[in-house]
Tab-separated table of C-alpha atoms and ligand atoms in Angstrom:
chain	number	residue	atom	x	y	z
A	5	MET	CA	60.286	49.055	4.242
A	6	ALA	CA	62.846	51.481	3.061
A	7	MET	CA	62.067	53.267	-0.136
A	8	SER	CA	64.603	53.948	-2.890
A	9	PRO	CA	64.267	57.103	-4.720
A	10	GLY	CA	62.893	55.425	-7.892
A	11	GLY	CA	60.181	53.584	-5.941
A	12	PRO	CA	59.941	50.559	-3.801
A	13	ALA	CA	63.120	48.602	-3.120
A	14	PRO	CA	63.403	45.448	-5.309
A	15	ARG	CA	61.825	42.557	-3.650
A	16	GLY	CA	63.963	39.714	-2.615
A	17	ARG	CA	63.380	36.022	-2.894
A	18	PRO	CA	61.167	35.139	-0.035
A	19	GLU	CA	62.810	32.335	2.013
A	20	ASP	CA	61.050	29.223	2.823
A	21	VAL	CA	58.710	29.322	-0.106
A	22	ASP	CA	58.733	26.439	-2.554
A	23	LEU	CA	58.297	26.954	-6.146
A	24	PRO	CA	56.111	24.485	-8.264
A	25	PRO	CA	58.206	22.075	-10.345
A	26	GLY	CA	59.769	23.608	-13.307
A	27	GLN	CA	59.363	27.204	-12.187
A	28	TYR	CA	61.960	29.876	-11.528
A	29	TRP	CA	61.702	32.873	-9.406
A	30	VAL	CA	61.780	36.476	-10.914
A	31	SER	CA	61.579	39.574	-8.906
A	32	GLU	CA	59.263	41.564	-11.138
A	33	PHE	CA	56.574	40.920	-13.627
A	34	PRO	CA	57.639	40.554	-17.344
A	35	ALA	CA	55.502	42.961	-19.516
A	36	LEU	CA	52.156	41.862	-20.856
A	37	PRO	CA	51.548	42.204	-24.707
A	38	ALA	CA	52.299	45.818	-25.660
A	39	ASP	CA	48.626	46.428	-27.109
A	40	PRO	CA	46.549	46.519	-24.159
A	41	PRO	CA	42.790	47.515	-24.850
A	42	GLU	CA	42.004	50.938	-23.625
A	43	MET	CA	39.293	50.859	-21.082
A	44	THR	CA	38.607	53.754	-18.990
A	45	LYS	CA	37.041	53.476	-15.658
A	46	ALA	CA	34.063	55.556	-16.880
A	47	ASP	CA	33.387	52.909	-19.531
A	48	TRP	CA	34.362	49.859	-17.517
A	49	ALA	CA	31.877	47.305	-16.251
A	50	PHE	CA	31.907	43.763	-14.990
A	51	SER	CA	29.007	41.443	-16.004
A	52	LEU	CA	28.184	38.286	-14.547
A	53	THR	CA	25.737	36.164	-16.682
A	54	THR	CA	23.985	33.216	-15.204
A	55	GLU	CA	23.514	29.958	-17.077
A	56	ASP	CA	19.742	30.894	-17.593
A	57	GLY	CA	20.686	34.382	-19.182
A	58	ARG	CA	20.300	36.779	-16.158
A	59	ILE	CA	22.917	39.583	-16.226
A	60	ARG	CA	24.192	41.252	-13.055
A	61	ARG	CA	26.532	44.285	-13.861
A	62	TRP	CA	28.843	46.385	-11.757
A	63	ASP	CA	30.098	49.786	-13.031
A	64	TRP	CA	33.418	51.009	-11.463
A	65	ALA	CA	31.835	52.799	-8.781
A	66	ALA	CA	29.763	49.898	-7.590
A	67	PHE	CA	32.609	47.419	-8.078
A	68	ARG	CA	34.681	49.675	-5.862
A	69	ALA	CA	31.966	50.032	-3.270
A	70	LEU	CA	32.426	46.244	-2.557
A	71	PRO	CA	34.493	45.222	0.331
A	72	SER	CA	38.222	44.745	-0.830
A	73	GLN	CA	41.381	43.289	0.944
A	74	ARG	CA	45.164	43.617	0.654
A	75	ILE	CA	46.556	40.347	-0.431
A	76	SER	CA	49.903	38.794	-1.092
A	77	VAL	CA	49.940	36.086	-3.581
A	78	ASP	CA	52.517	33.736	-5.340
A	79	LEU	CA	51.685	33.692	-9.117
A	80	HIS	CA	53.034	31.132	-11.487
A	81	CYS	CA	53.200	31.714	-15.299
A	82	VAL	CA	53.087	28.648	-17.688
A	83	THR	CA	56.258	29.804	-19.576
A	84	GLY	CA	58.324	29.225	-16.282
A	85	TRP	CA	58.570	32.488	-14.078
A	86	SER	CA	56.979	32.788	-10.830
A	87	VAL	CA	56.747	36.037	-8.745
A	88	LEU	CA	56.237	35.385	-5.101
A	89	ALA	CA	54.467	37.396	-2.524
A	90	SER	CA	53.184	40.012	-4.982
A	91	ARG	CA	50.925	42.656	-3.311
A	92	TRP	CA	47.546	43.576	-4.583
A	93	GLU	CA	44.501	45.208	-3.483
A	94	ALA	CA	41.350	43.156	-4.738
A	95	THR	CA	37.691	42.175	-4.174
A	96	SER	CA	36.803	38.388	-3.568
A	97	VAL	CA	35.193	36.843	-6.607
A	98	HIS	CA	33.092	35.077	-4.091
A	99	HIS	CA	31.274	38.635	-3.337
A	100	LEU	CA	30.322	38.974	-6.882
A	101	LEU	CA	29.364	35.374	-7.314
A	102	CYS	CA	26.994	35.672	-4.165
A	103	ALA	CA	25.145	38.337	-5.816
A	104	VAL	CA	23.539	35.690	-8.297
A	105	GLY	CA	22.107	32.331	-7.548
A	106	THR	CA	23.527	29.641	-9.619
A	107	SER	CA	24.005	25.745	-9.814
A	108	ALA	CA	26.204	25.773	-12.851
A	109	PRO	CA	29.310	24.135	-12.330
A	110	TYR	CA	31.655	26.063	-14.688
A	111	VAL	CA	32.588	29.610	-15.339
A	112	VAL	CA	33.901	31.311	-18.596
A	113	VAL	CA	35.893	34.451	-17.852
A	114	HIS	CA	35.971	37.151	-20.426
A	115	SER	CA	38.408	39.984	-21.039
A	116	TYR	CA	38.503	43.329	-22.869
A	117	ALA	CA	41.044	41.955	-25.128
A	118	GLY	CA	38.596	39.413	-26.419
A	119	HIS	CA	40.062	36.306	-24.656
A	120	THR	CA	38.391	33.769	-22.674
A	121	THR	CA	39.442	31.145	-20.111
A	122	ASN	CA	37.404	28.453	-18.207
A	123	VAL	CA	37.549	27.561	-14.394
A	124	PRO	CA	35.396	25.393	-12.395
A	125	LEU	CA	32.974	27.497	-10.260
A	126	GLU	CA	34.143	25.536	-6.976
A	127	ASP	CA	37.764	26.913	-7.715
A	128	LEU	CA	36.238	30.618	-7.677
A	129	VAL	CA	34.318	30.057	-4.575
A	130	GLU	CA	36.325	27.524	-2.277
A	131	MET	CA	39.641	28.781	-3.203
A	132	PRO	CA	40.783	32.546	-3.035
A	133	ALA	CA	40.143	34.101	-6.254
A	134	TRP	CA	39.956	38.092	-6.878
A	135	LEU	CA	39.319	40.904	-8.941
A	136	ALA	CA	42.476	42.980	-8.521
A	137	PHE	CA	42.476	46.651	-9.174
A	138	SER	CA	45.813	47.838	-7.584
A	139	ARG	CA	49.268	46.385	-7.208
A	140	ASP	CA	52.062	47.651	-5.063
A	141	GLY	CA	50.099	50.539	-3.847
A	142	HIS	CA	49.043	51.977	-7.301
A	143	GLU	CA	46.090	51.560	-9.406
A	144	LEU	CA	46.469	49.065	-12.257
A	145	THR	CA	47.529	50.673	-15.543
A	146	ALA	CA	46.251	49.220	-18.962
A	147	ALA	CA	49.610	47.753	-19.469
A	148	GLU	CA	49.297	45.988	-16.015
A	149	GLY	CA	45.942	44.499	-17.000
A	150	GLY	CA	43.684	47.277	-15.563
A	151	PRO	CA	41.392	48.757	-14.685
A	152	ALA	CA	40.864	45.147	-13.172
A	153	ARG	CA	42.340	41.695	-13.685
A	154	LEU	CA	41.367	38.447	-12.434
A	155	LEU	CA	43.705	36.628	-9.976
A	156	VAL	CA	43.244	32.663	-9.647
A	157	PRO	CA	46.661	32.142	-7.796
A	158	HIS	CA	46.427	28.419	-7.484
A	159	LEU	CA	46.136	27.960	-11.184
A	160	TYR	CA	48.640	28.963	-13.925
A	161	LEU	CA	48.600	32.679	-14.661
A	162	TRP	CA	46.871	32.441	-18.030
A	163	LYS	CA	43.744	31.672	-16.089
A	164	SER	CA	44.077	35.147	-14.400
A	165	LEU	CA	42.833	37.066	-17.163
A	166	PRO	CA	44.062	40.806	-17.398
A	167	TRP	CA	41.556	43.401	-18.419
A	168	VAL	CA	38.654	41.287	-17.208
A	169	SER	CA	35.179	42.281	-18.290
A	170	GLY	CA	32.835	39.613	-16.964
A	171	MET	CA	32.080	35.912	-16.370
A	172	THR	CA	29.416	33.621	-17.805
A	173	LEU	CA	28.232	30.615	-15.614
A	174	THR	CA	27.829	27.563	-17.913
A	175	VAL	CA	26.444	24.060	-17.427
A	176	ASN	CA	29.035	22.575	-19.573
A	177	ASP	CA	32.770	22.980	-19.462
A	178	GLU	CA	33.802	25.494	-22.260
A	179	PRO	CA	37.329	25.735	-23.108
A	180	GLY	CA	38.654	29.207	-23.298
A	181	THR	CA	41.027	30.917	-25.886
A	182	TRP	CA	44.221	29.338	-24.328
A	183	GLU	CA	42.791	26.104	-23.695
A	184	ARG	CA	41.617	25.602	-27.207
A	185	ARG	CA	45.307	26.331	-28.291
A	186	GLY	CA	46.617	23.323	-26.351
A	187	TYR	CA	47.063	24.560	-22.774
A	188	HIS	CA	45.783	22.298	-20.100
A	189	ASN	CA	42.105	22.365	-19.318
A	190	TYR	CA	42.703	23.032	-15.563
A	191	GLY	CA	46.193	24.173	-15.184
A	192	ASP	CA	47.376	23.193	-11.636
A	193	PRO	CA	51.082	24.362	-11.518
A	194	TRP	CA	51.882	21.957	-8.589
A	195	ARG	CA	50.891	19.036	-10.861
A	196	GLN	CA	52.566	20.594	-13.835
A	197	GLN	CA	49.435	20.716	-15.906
A	198	ARG	CA	50.990	23.194	-18.563
A	199	PHE	CA	49.538	21.468	-21.819
A	200	GLN	CA	46.808	18.947	-22.817
A	201	GLY	CA	48.002	15.485	-21.700
A	202	ASP	CA	50.065	16.656	-18.983
B	15	LIG	N1	45.782	39.745	-24.607
B	15	LIG	C1	46.375	38.832	-23.812
B	15	LIG	N2	47.647	38.394	-23.739
B	15	LIG	C2	48.298	37.507	-23.015
B	15	LIG	C3	47.625	37.052	-21.997
B	15	LIG	C4	46.284	37.495	-21.843
B	15	LIG	O1	45.457	37.059	-20.896
B	15	LIG	N3	45.742	38.401	-22.723
B	15	LIG	N4	48.036	35.978	-21.066
B	15	LIG	C5	49.606	35.973	-21.159
B	15	LIG	C6	50.018	34.695	-20.569
B	15	LIG	S1	49.818	34.567	-18.756
B	15	LIG	C7	50.675	33.663	-21.283
B	15	LIG	S2	51.138	32.230	-20.447
B	15	LIG	C8	50.720	33.668	-22.754
B	15	LIG	C9	50.080	32.444	-23.142
B	15	LIG	O2	49.828	32.583	-24.741
B	15	LIG	P1	50.911	32.258	-25.673
B	15	LIG	O3	51.048	30.718	-26.118
B	15	LIG	O4	50.510	32.965	-27.090
B	15	LIG	O5	52.339	32.661	-25.324
B	15	LIG	O6	49.709	34.758	-23.124
B	15	LIG	C10	50.208	35.986	-22.566
B	15	LIG	N5	49.492	36.987	-23.389
B	16	LIG	MO1	51.137	32.994	-18.307
């Protein structure tokens, strides 16, 4: 691909890709909130807590030693915009979950911003879900949700927590920050599950 002096050429709208109902295409990610938590890689860790209180922890070096892949994903924000074919480098959440034994059906995801979101375990195991640390060839900045952010491309983007800090496996489904504010508990963009009752 030709590079313009200022960086990669702007992405065009990929042809033959449908958008979920009610979504519009944007070429670039709108900015996240301006006050990202400052988390250096030296202090960063991802903690996985099982339903019976066992904790498995990866510091940055251990996390980056896991296999990773270059992926291209379509992401759909509940506010209406979609970015298609965004390019990330990421580790499969499945790799992390495989490190612990669990029969818990739900997951609460935590972020360094103090927010949480809930996702069925099956969605993180059966569907591709990722911890991403790089986008468009550069390491994620704090403004982009780094050092690492979750990507759950088949659900609305609020489920893909920026500044991810860990996950807790739970026996009961526990609504997270946005779900308690009235966003849909599951959030399937193809079924327009934006808010409770949709
Ligand atoms: N700190 C923080 N802010 C965030 C997010 C987040 O994960 N962490 N998600 C964004 C996304 S994807 C959405 S859709 C909105 C939803 O919250 P709102 O109803 O306050 O706009 O929050 C945005 N702000
Ligand atoms: Mo969003």
